[in-house]
PDB file of C-alpha atoms in Angstrom:
ATOM      1  CA  UNK A   1     -29.465  57.118  -0.557  1.00 46.00           C
ATOM      2  CA  UNK A   2     -29.856  54.801  -3.549  1.00 56.00           C
ATOM      3  CA  UNK A   3     -31.401  51.423  -4.207  1.00 74.00           C
ATOM      4  CA  UNK A   4     -27.932  49.959  -4.764  1.00 82.00           C
ATOM      5  CA  UNK A   5     -27.293  47.204  -2.197  1.00 91.00           C
ATOM      6  CA  UNK A   6     -24.402  47.425   0.203  1.00 97.00           C
ATOM      7  CA  UNK A   7     -21.547  45.473  -1.390  1.00 98.00           C
ATOM      8  CA  UNK A   8     -18.554  43.553  -0.062  1.00 98.00           C
ATOM      9  CA  UNK A   9     -15.698  42.705  -2.445  1.00 98.00           C
ATOM     10  CA  UNK A  10     -13.099  40.153  -1.321  1.00 98.00           C
ATOM     11  CA  UNK A  11      -9.947  39.855  -3.447  1.00 98.00           C
ATOM     12  CA  UNK A  12      -8.187  36.512  -3.028  1.00 98.00           C
ATOM     13  CA  UNK A  13      -5.293  34.759  -4.704  1.00 97.00           C
ATOM     14  CA  UNK A  14      -6.417  31.150  -5.208  1.00 97.00           C
ATOM     15  CA  UNK A  15      -9.484  28.940  -5.131  1.00 97.00           C
ATOM     16  CA  UNK A  16     -10.021  27.941  -1.446  1.00 94.00           C
ATOM     17  CA  UNK A  17      -8.521  31.180  -0.031  1.00 95.00           C
ATOM     18  CA  UNK A  18     -12.017  32.677   0.054  1.00 97.00           C
ATOM     19  CA  UNK A  19     -13.141  30.117   2.610  1.00 95.00           C
ATOM     20  CA  UNK A  20     -10.134  30.138   4.931  1.00 90.00           C
ATOM     21  CA  UNK A  21      -9.944  33.819   5.824  1.00 88.00           C
ATOM     22  CA  UNK A  22     -13.303  35.255   4.804  1.00 97.00           C
ATOM     23  CA  UNK A  23     -15.756  32.363   4.554  1.00 97.00           C
ATOM     24  CA  UNK A  24     -17.520  33.527   7.684  1.00 97.00           C
ATOM     25  CA  UNK A  25     -18.051  37.133   6.617  1.00 98.00           C
ATOM     26  CA  UNK A  26     -19.040  36.121   3.084  1.00 98.00           C
ATOM     27  CA  UNK A  27     -21.719  33.793   4.458  1.00 98.00           C
ATOM     28  CA  UNK A  28     -22.877  36.166   7.188  1.00 98.00           C
ATOM     29  CA  UNK A  29     -23.197  39.250   5.025  1.00 98.00           C
ATOM     30  CA  UNK A  30     -24.899  37.285   2.242  1.00 98.00           C
ATOM     31  CA  UNK A  31     -27.472  36.143   4.832  1.00 98.00           C
ATOM     32  CA  UNK A  32     -27.981  39.799   5.787  1.00 97.00           C
ATOM     33  CA  UNK A  33     -28.815  40.737   2.197  1.00 97.00           C
ATOM     34  CA  UNK A  34     -25.475  42.333   1.352  1.00 98.00           C
ATOM     35  CA  UNK A  35     -24.080  41.715  -2.109  1.00 98.00           C
ATOM     36  CA  UNK A  36     -20.908  39.640  -1.876  1.00 98.00           C
ATOM     37  CA  UNK A  37     -18.398  39.746  -4.721  1.00 98.00           C
ATOM     38  CA  UNK A  38     -15.435  37.375  -4.807  1.00 98.00           C
ATOM     39  CA  UNK A  39     -12.494  38.116  -7.087  1.00 98.00           C
ATOM     40  CA  UNK A  40     -10.105  35.155  -7.427  1.00 98.00           C
ATOM     41  CA  UNK A  41      -6.867  36.180  -9.112  1.00 98.00           C
ATOM     42  CA  UNK A  42      -5.296  32.863 -10.158  1.00 98.00           C
ATOM     43  CA  UNK A  43      -6.467  29.582 -11.625  1.00 96.00           C
ATOM     44  CA  UNK A  44      -4.991  27.431  -8.840  1.00 96.00           C
ATOM     45  CA  UNK A  45      -3.066  25.336 -11.346  1.00 96.00           C
ATOM     46  CA  UNK A  46      -0.188  24.764  -8.896  1.00 95.00           C
ATOM     47  CA  UNK A  47      -2.463  22.861  -6.549  1.00 93.00           C
ATOM     48  CA  UNK A  48      -2.565  19.084  -6.135  1.00 93.00           C
ATOM     49  CA  UNK A  49      -3.860  17.044  -9.036  1.00 92.00           C
ATOM     50  CA  UNK A  50      -6.100  13.938  -8.896  1.00 88.00           C
ATOM     51  CA  UNK A  51      -4.781  11.406  -6.435  1.00 84.00           C
ATOM     52  CA  UNK A  52      -2.680  14.055  -4.720  1.00 87.00           C
ATOM     53  CA  UNK A  53      -0.101  14.318  -7.516  1.00 92.00           C
ATOM     54  CA  UNK A  54       2.124  17.315  -6.812  1.00 92.00           C
ATOM     55  CA  UNK A  55       3.167  20.119  -9.155  1.00 90.00           C
ATOM     56  CA  UNK A  56       6.227  19.106 -11.163  1.00 88.00           C
ATOM     57  CA  UNK A  57       5.581  15.393 -10.710  1.00 91.00           C
ATOM     58  CA  UNK A  58       4.695  13.129 -13.642  1.00 92.00           C
ATOM     59  CA  UNK A  59       0.991  13.300 -14.381  1.00 91.00           C
ATOM     60  CA  UNK A  60       0.425  16.783 -12.971  1.00 93.00           C
ATOM     61  CA  UNK A  61      -1.468  18.804 -15.571  1.00 95.00           C
ATOM     62  CA  UNK A  62      -1.874  22.452 -14.462  1.00 94.00           C
ATOM     63  CA  UNK A  63      -4.664  23.087 -16.983  1.00 95.00           C
ATOM     64  CA  UNK A  64      -6.664  20.106 -15.754  1.00 95.00           C
ATOM     65  CA  UNK A  65      -6.049  21.091 -12.141  1.00 96.00           C
ATOM     66  CA  UNK A  66      -7.219  24.632 -12.877  1.00 96.00           C
ATOM     67  CA  UNK A  67     -10.454  23.338 -14.433  1.00 97.00           C
ATOM     68  CA  UNK A  68     -11.094  21.046 -11.467  1.00 96.00           C
ATOM     69  CA  UNK A  69     -10.426  23.834  -8.988  1.00 97.00           C
ATOM     70  CA  UNK A  70     -12.746  26.239 -10.797  1.00 97.00           C
ATOM     71  CA  UNK A  71     -15.593  23.769 -10.313  1.00 98.00           C
ATOM     72  CA  UNK A  72     -14.677  23.443  -6.651  1.00 97.00           C
ATOM     73  CA  UNK A  73     -14.581  27.221  -6.297  1.00 98.00           C
ATOM     74  CA  UNK A  74     -18.041  27.510  -7.818  1.00 98.00           C
ATOM     75  CA  UNK A  75     -19.283  24.889  -5.344  1.00 98.00           C
ATOM     76  CA  UNK A  76     -17.711  26.811  -2.446  1.00 98.00           C
ATOM     77  CA  UNK A  77     -19.401  30.014  -3.627  1.00 98.00           C
ATOM     78  CA  UNK A  78     -22.739  28.178  -3.711  1.00 98.00           C
ATOM     79  CA  UNK A  79     -22.231  27.122  -0.084  1.00 98.00           C
ATOM     80  CA  UNK A  80     -21.311  30.653   0.999  1.00 98.00           C
ATOM     81  CA  UNK A  81     -24.104  32.191  -1.107  1.00 98.00           C
ATOM     82  CA  UNK A  82     -21.603  34.476  -2.875  1.00 98.00           C
ATOM     83  CA  UNK A  83     -23.542  36.808  -5.163  1.00 98.00           C
ATOM     84  CA  UNK A  84     -20.905  37.256  -7.869  1.00 98.00           C
ATOM     85  CA  UNK A  85     -17.720  35.340  -8.701  1.00 98.00           C
ATOM     86  CA  UNK A  86     -15.113  37.011 -10.900  1.00 98.00           C
ATOM     87  CA  UNK A  87     -11.951  35.175 -11.967  1.00 98.00           C
ATOM     88  CA  UNK A  88      -8.919  37.002 -13.339  1.00 98.00           C
ATOM     89  CA  UNK A  89      -7.502  33.584 -14.339  1.00 96.00           C
ATOM     90  CA  UNK A  90      -3.813  34.396 -14.065  1.00 97.00           C
ATOM     91  CA  UNK A  91      -1.564  31.339 -13.897  1.00 96.00           C
ATOM     92  CA  UNK A  92      -0.882  30.235 -10.332  1.00 96.00           C
ATOM     93  CA  UNK A  93       2.684  31.246  -9.379  1.00 96.00           C
ATOM     94  CA  UNK A  94       3.190  28.494  -6.799  1.00 91.00           C
ATOM     95  CA  UNK A  95       4.977  28.786  -3.474  1.00 90.00           C
ATOM     96  CA  UNK A  96       7.990  31.022  -2.893  1.00 89.00           C
ATOM     97  CA  UNK A  97      11.036  29.760  -4.804  1.00 90.00           C
ATOM     98  CA  UNK A  98       9.140  27.468  -7.177  1.00 90.00           C
ATOM     99  CA  UNK A  99      10.132  27.686 -10.882  1.00 91.00           C
ATOM    100  CA  UNK A 100       6.533  28.701 -11.610  1.00 91.00           C
ATOM    101  CA  UNK A 101       7.273  32.051  -9.918  1.00 93.00           C
ATOM    102  CA  UNK A 102       9.193  33.017 -13.052  1.00 91.00           C
ATOM    103  CA  UNK A 103       6.838  31.564 -15.648  1.00 92.00           C
ATOM    104  CA  UNK A 104       5.646  34.060 -18.269  1.00 92.00           C
ATOM    105  CA  UNK A 105       1.973  34.822 -17.668  1.00 92.00           C
ATOM    106  CA  UNK A 106       2.065  33.862 -14.014  1.00 95.00           C
ATOM    107  CA  UNK A 107       0.362  36.230 -11.623  1.00 97.00           C
ATOM    108  CA  UNK A 108       3.685  37.053  -9.935  1.00 97.00           C
ATOM    109  CA  UNK A 109       5.176  38.086 -13.287  1.00 96.00           C
ATOM    110  CA  UNK A 110       2.184  40.205 -14.299  1.00 97.00           C
ATOM    111  CA  UNK A 111       2.895  43.947 -14.048  1.00 97.00           C
ATOM    112  CA  UNK A 112       0.965  45.366 -11.101  1.00 98.00           C
ATOM    113  CA  UNK A 113      -0.591  48.096 -13.222  1.00 98.00           C
ATOM    114  CA  UNK A 114      -1.965  45.502 -15.659  1.00 98.00           C
ATOM    115  CA  UNK A 115      -3.668  43.425 -12.983  1.00 98.00           C
ATOM    116  CA  UNK A 116      -4.791  46.558 -11.169  1.00 98.00           C
ATOM    117  CA  UNK A 117      -6.445  47.973 -14.276  1.00 98.00           C
ATOM    118  CA  UNK A 118      -8.539  44.832 -14.675  1.00 98.00           C
ATOM    119  CA  UNK A 119      -9.519  44.883 -11.010  1.00 98.00           C
ATOM    120  CA  UNK A 120     -10.313  48.600 -11.156  1.00 98.00           C
ATOM    121  CA  UNK A 121     -12.851  47.879 -13.901  1.00 98.00           C
ATOM    122  CA  UNK A 122     -14.571  45.383 -11.613  1.00 98.00           C
ATOM    123  CA  UNK A 123     -14.548  47.897  -8.770  1.00 98.00           C
ATOM    124  CA  UNK A 124     -16.169  50.525 -10.990  1.00 97.00           C
ATOM    125  CA  UNK A 125     -18.799  47.983 -12.012  1.00 97.00           C
ATOM    126  CA  UNK A 126     -19.677  46.699  -8.530  1.00 97.00           C
ATOM    127  CA  UNK A 127     -18.871  49.893  -6.561  1.00 97.00           C
ATOM    128  CA  UNK A 128     -18.014  48.038  -3.323  1.00 98.00           C
ATOM    129  CA  UNK A 129     -18.629  49.679   0.036  1.00 97.00           C
ATOM    130  CA  UNK A 130     -16.083  47.365   1.661  1.00 98.00           C
ATOM    131  CA  UNK A 131     -12.977  45.780   0.078  1.00 98.00           C
ATOM    132  CA  UNK A 132     -11.026  42.983   1.784  1.00 98.00           C
ATOM    133  CA  UNK A 133      -7.636  41.595   0.767  1.00 98.00           C
ATOM    134  CA  UNK A 134      -4.266  40.652   2.317  1.00 97.00           C
ATOM    135  CA  UNK A 135      -1.577  42.814   3.918  1.00 95.00           C
ATOM    136  CA  UNK A 136       1.730  43.756   2.252  1.00 94.00           C
ATOM    137  CA  UNK A 137       3.229  40.362   3.068  1.00 91.00           C
ATOM    138  CA  UNK A 138       0.244  38.408   1.801  1.00 83.00           C
ATOM    139  CA  UNK A 139      -0.297  37.313   5.428  1.00 81.00           C
ATOM    140  CA  UNK A 140       2.452  34.685   5.224  1.00 80.00           C
ATOM    141  CA  UNK A 141       4.612  35.633   2.253  1.00 81.00           C
ATOM    142  CA  UNK A 142       2.999  33.727  -0.627  1.00 93.00           C
ATOM    143  CA  UNK A 143       3.870  35.496  -3.914  1.00 96.00           C
ATOM    144  CA  UNK A 144       0.307  35.434  -5.238  1.00 96.00           C
ATOM    145  CA  UNK A 145      -1.087  36.792  -1.970  1.00 97.00           C
ATOM    146  CA  UNK A 146       1.432  39.645  -2.077  1.00 97.00           C
ATOM    147  CA  UNK A 147       0.470  40.349  -5.687  1.00 98.00           C
ATOM    148  CA  UNK A 148      -3.251  40.318  -4.801  1.00 98.00           C
ATOM    149  CA  UNK A 149      -2.515  42.962  -2.157  1.00 98.00           C
ATOM    150  CA  UNK A 150      -0.547  45.043  -4.637  1.00 98.00           C
ATOM    151  CA  UNK A 151      -3.130  45.055  -7.398  1.00 98.00           C
ATOM    152  CA  UNK A 152      -5.956  45.744  -4.949  1.00 98.00           C
ATOM    153  CA  UNK A 153      -4.308  48.803  -3.462  1.00 98.00           C
ATOM    154  CA  UNK A 154      -3.250  50.029  -6.922  1.00 98.00           C
ATOM    155  CA  UNK A 155      -6.761  49.478  -8.309  1.00 98.00           C
ATOM    156  CA  UNK A 156      -8.249  51.555  -5.506  1.00 98.00           C
ATOM    157  CA  UNK A 157      -5.939  54.401  -6.474  1.00 97.00           C
ATOM    158  CA  UNK A 158      -7.128  54.129 -10.082  1.00 97.00           C
ATOM    159  CA  UNK A 159     -10.759  54.650  -9.135  1.00 97.00           C
ATOM    160  CA  UNK A 160     -12.599  57.518  -7.492  1.00 87.00           C
ATOM    161  CA  UNK A 161     -14.178  55.085  -5.016  1.00 94.00           C
ATOM    162  CA  UNK A 162     -13.696  55.428  -1.266  1.00 94.00           C
ATOM    163  CA  UNK A 163     -14.726  52.105   0.270  1.00 97.00           C
ATOM    164  CA  UNK A 164     -13.705  50.907   3.691  1.00 97.00           C
ATOM    165  CA  UNK A 165     -10.606  48.761   3.096  1.00 98.00           C
ATOM    166  CA  UNK A 166      -9.503  45.880   5.284  1.00 98.00           C
ATOM    167  CA  UNK A 167      -6.584  43.478   5.376  1.00 98.00           C
ATOM    168  CA  UNK A 168      -7.097  39.992   6.769  1.00 96.00           C
ATOM    169  CA  UNK A 169      -5.028  39.050   9.789  1.00 94.00           C
ATOM    170  CA  UNK A 170      -4.883  36.732  12.786  1.00 89.00           C
ATOM    171  CA  UNK A 171      -4.394  37.665  16.439  1.00 89.00           C
ATOM    172  CA  UNK A 172      -1.112  36.377  17.827  1.00 82.00           C
ATOM    173  CA  UNK A 173      -3.066  34.730  20.641  1.00 79.00           C
ATOM    174  CA  UNK A 174      -5.027  32.827  18.009  1.00 72.00           C
ATOM    175  CA  UNK A 175      -1.856  31.769  16.221  1.00 67.00           C
ATOM    176  CA  UNK A 176      -0.554  30.318  19.468  1.00 67.00           C
ATOM    177  CA  UNK A 177      -3.784  28.360  19.928  1.00 69.00           C
ATOM    178  CA  UNK A 178      -3.593  27.184  16.322  1.00 67.00           C
ATOM    179  CA  UNK A 179      -0.090  25.821  16.954  1.00 65.00           C
ATOM    180  CA  UNK A 180      -1.300  23.935  20.007  1.00 67.00           C
ATOM    181  CA  UNK A 181      -4.150  22.345  18.038  1.00 67.00           C
ATOM    182  CA  UNK A 182      -1.835  21.357  15.181  1.00 65.00           C
ATOM    183  CA  UNK A 183       0.381  19.531  17.671  1.00 65.00           C
ATOM    184  CA  UNK A 184      -2.715  17.883  19.145  1.00 67.00           C
ATOM    185  CA  UNK A 185      -3.672  16.447  15.761  1.00 64.00           C
ATOM    186  CA  UNK A 186      -0.069  15.666  14.764  1.00 60.00           C
ATOM    187  CA  UNK A 187       1.587  14.200  17.840  1.00 57.00           C
ATOM    188  CA  UNK A 188       4.668  13.257  15.810  1.00 59.00           C
ATOM    189  CA  UNK A 189       5.064  16.776  14.403  1.00 56.00           C
ATOM    190  CA  UNK A 190       8.653  17.860  14.977  1.00 61.00           C
ATOM    191  CA  UNK A 191       9.434  21.100  16.722  1.00 63.00           C
ATOM    192  CA  UNK A 192      10.138  23.850  14.154  1.00 61.00           C
ATOM    193  CA  UNK A 193      13.728  25.044  13.827  1.00 64.00           C
ATOM    194  CA  UNK A 194      14.427  28.430  15.474  1.00 65.00           C
ATOM    195  CA  UNK A 195      14.297  30.380  12.206  1.00 64.00           C
ATOM    196  CA  UNK A 196      10.936  28.857  11.265  1.00 57.00           C
ATOM    197  CA  UNK A 197       9.587  29.420  14.763  1.00 55.00           C
ATOM    198  CA  UNK A 198      10.675  33.067  14.642  1.00 58.00           C
ATOM    199  CA  UNK A 199       8.956  33.532  11.266  1.00 58.00           C
ATOM    200  CA  UNK A 200       5.752  31.952  12.583  1.00 58.00           C
ATOM    201  CA  UNK A 201       5.847  34.250  15.592  1.00 59.00           C
ATOM    202  CA  UNK A 202       5.703  37.254  13.250  1.00 68.00           C
ATOM    203  CA  UNK A 203       2.544  36.089  11.471  1.00 76.00           C
ATOM    204  CA  UNK A 204      -0.554  38.014  12.443  1.00 79.00           C
ATOM    205  CA  UNK A 205      -0.685  40.953  14.838  1.00 89.00           C
ATOM    206  CA  UNK A 206      -0.779  41.603  18.566  1.00 89.00           C
ATOM    207  CA  UNK A 207      -4.408  41.477  19.638  1.00 90.00           C
ATOM    208  CA  UNK A 208      -4.541  45.182  20.481  1.00 91.00           C
ATOM    209  CA  UNK A 209      -3.541  46.168  16.923  1.00 94.00           C
ATOM    210  CA  UNK A 210      -6.504  44.392  15.343  1.00 95.00           C
ATOM    211  CA  UNK A 211      -9.274  46.867  14.550  1.00 96.00           C
ATOM    212  CA  UNK A 212     -12.111  44.552  13.596  1.00 97.00           C
ATOM    213  CA  UNK A 213     -13.376  41.345  15.186  1.00 97.00           C
ATOM    214  CA  UNK A 214     -16.354  39.749  13.421  1.00 97.00           C
ATOM    215  CA  UNK A 215     -17.938  36.814  15.245  1.00 97.00           C
ATOM    216  CA  UNK A 216     -19.082  34.496  12.458  1.00 97.00           C
ATOM    217  CA  UNK A 217     -19.450  31.406  14.652  1.00 95.00           C
ATOM    218  CA  UNK A 218     -23.070  30.964  13.541  1.00 96.00           C
ATOM    219  CA  UNK A 219     -21.777  30.512   9.991  1.00 97.00           C
ATOM    220  CA  UNK A 220     -18.776  28.307  10.766  1.00 95.00           C
ATOM    221  CA  UNK A 221     -20.615  25.243   9.449  1.00 95.00           C
ATOM    222  CA  UNK A 222     -20.962  26.919   6.051  1.00 97.00           C
ATOM    223  CA  UNK A 223     -17.320  27.959   6.194  1.00 97.00           C
ATOM    224  CA  UNK A 224     -16.273  24.366   6.910  1.00 95.00           C
ATOM    225  CA  UNK A 225     -18.444  23.048   4.063  1.00 96.00           C
ATOM    226  CA  UNK A 226     -16.975  25.673   1.708  1.00 97.00           C
ATOM    227  CA  UNK A 227     -13.478  24.460   2.525  1.00 95.00           C
ATOM    228  CA  UNK A 228     -14.621  20.856   2.096  1.00 94.00           C
ATOM    229  CA  UNK A 229     -15.845  21.769  -1.404  1.00 96.00           C
ATOM    230  CA  UNK A 230     -12.162  22.083  -2.349  1.00 95.00           C
ATOM    231  CA  UNK A 231     -11.799  18.315  -1.980  1.00 91.00           C
ATOM    232  CA  UNK A 232      -8.845  17.978  -4.349  1.00 92.00           C
ATOM    233  CA  UNK A 233      -6.742  20.053  -1.937  1.00 90.00           C
ATOM    234  CA  UNK A 234      -7.909  18.209   1.180  1.00 82.00           C
ATOM    235  CA  UNK A 235      -4.411  16.969   1.985  1.00 78.00           C
ATOM    236  CA  UNK A 236      -3.294  20.585   2.345  1.00 73.00           C
ATOM    237  CA  UNK A 237      -6.330  21.860   4.264  1.00 77.00           C
ATOM    238  CA  UNK A 238      -5.478  21.028   7.855  1.00 74.00           C
ATOM    239  CA  UNK A 239      -8.694  22.538   9.215  1.00 78.00           C
ATOM    240  CA  UNK A 240     -10.834  19.765   7.735  1.00 83.00           C
ATOM    241  CA  UNK A 241      -9.158  17.241  10.016  1.00 80.00           C
ATOM    242  CA  UNK A 242     -10.590  18.765  13.206  1.00 81.00           C
ATOM    243  CA  UNK A 243     -14.317  18.356  12.478  1.00 84.00           C
ATOM    244  CA  UNK A 244     -16.985  21.042  12.466  1.00 89.00           C
ATOM    245  CA  UNK A 245     -17.258  21.613  16.213  1.00 86.00           C
ATOM    246  CA  UNK A 246     -13.550  22.200  16.830  1.00 85.00           C
ATOM    247  CA  UNK A 247     -13.350  24.127  13.587  1.00 87.00           C
ATOM    248  CA  UNK A 248     -16.050  26.502  14.778  1.00 86.00           C
ATOM    249  CA  UNK A 249     -14.251  27.048  18.081  1.00 83.00           C
ATOM    250  CA  UNK A 250     -10.988  27.968  16.352  1.00 85.00           C
ATOM    251  CA  UNK A 251     -12.202  29.651  13.157  1.00 88.00           C
ATOM    252  CA  UNK A 252     -15.454  31.337  14.176  1.00 91.00           C
ATOM    253  CA  UNK A 253     -13.885  34.753  14.764  1.00 94.00           C
ATOM    254  CA  UNK A 254     -12.572  36.518  11.659  1.00 96.00           C
ATOM    255  CA  UNK A 255     -10.219  39.423  12.234  1.00 96.00           C
ATOM    256  CA  UNK A 256      -9.102  42.361  10.118  1.00 97.00           C
ATOM    257  CA  UNK A 257      -7.168  45.611  10.129  1.00 97.00           C
ATOM    258  CA  UNK A 258      -9.034  48.611   8.791  1.00 97.00           C
ATOM    259  CA  UNK A 259      -6.640  50.649   6.632  1.00 96.00           C
ATOM    260  CA  UNK A 260      -9.069  53.001   4.927  1.00 93.00           C
ATOM    261  CA  UNK A 261     -12.489  54.337   5.814  1.00 90.00           C
ATOM    262  CA  UNK A 262     -14.066  57.750   6.108  1.00 80.00           C
ATOM    263  CA  UNK A 263     -17.163  56.725   8.058  1.00 86.00           C
ATOM    264  CA  UNK A 264     -15.817  57.790  11.424  1.00 83.00           C
ATOM    265  CA  UNK A 265     -16.730  54.415  12.923  1.00 88.00           C
ATOM    266  CA  UNK A 266     -14.770  53.858  16.118  1.00 91.00           C
ATOM    267  CA  UNK A 267     -12.443  50.910  16.611  1.00 92.00           C
ATOM    268  CA  UNK A 268     -12.349  48.205  17.707  1.00 94.00           C
ATOM    269  CA  UNK A 269     -15.443  47.333  15.699  1.00 96.00           C
ATOM    270  CA  UNK A 270     -17.376  44.105  15.188  1.00 96.00           C
ATOM    271  CA  UNK A 271     -18.826  44.799  11.741  1.00 97.00           C
ATOM    272  CA  UNK A 272     -17.074  45.530   8.430  1.00 98.00           C
ATOM    273  CA  UNK A 273     -20.045  47.750   7.588  1.00 97.00           C
ATOM    274  CA  UNK A 274     -19.954  49.775  10.799  1.00 96.00           C
ATOM    275  CA  UNK A 275     -20.799  53.365   9.927  1.00 95.00           C
ATOM    276  CA  UNK A 276     -22.417  52.375   6.628  1.00 94.00           C
ATOM    277  CA  UNK A 277     -25.788  51.211   7.916  1.00 91.00           C
TER     278      UNK A 277
END
């Protein structure tokens, strides 16, 4: 035993991703005295600019957007009581198929071993007991999410550390409920075409394949406020439209797949640190 605190490291792609999938666990474990480290890989420069101006439109300045989003990220971390924020500051690659995917210096164009080496240094410094990131498809196919997964798994191989490793996910039952709520708030929302509907149906996992269910309902207010801190992206953050109560009902349970861990903790589990304390 050492005096080193238990440590959670979450590796995310953009400012605001920390709140959507892991805001509850970051807030909950911080309240329990666990050190929480957030690594944000990109600068978020492909987000909306002031007044909702979109990337590629006149007046959109990626550098200015990145600066604005860094301040919002710092505010979100204050809400969630994140112990340590580390930014790799790669250029945001944008959504699949955007020209920014191919831009020199973008996260998507960065060699995996280069990004992984930088992340490995942070892992050696913080020595996390638990690491959380996305699955191989970045949960829904976003290039930067996929790259965050790749550098995280490669960084783990570069170190001698053996943390428990988790990928964020969503139960298929929850995805169905999410679709129902979206239609409730957008009555004029058209039905998705068959190809889109089929792709949506593949997001997440069947409930019985999820290893870890963490009830963070008591911290859903903090999670909501952390998302709200990213005000410049409010148009894209659907969850803010439903209010705190409905948000807590839908987003209070955070779910993960455990892909590495030598603690012997049985699954399903309700604690990322099961077997470590």
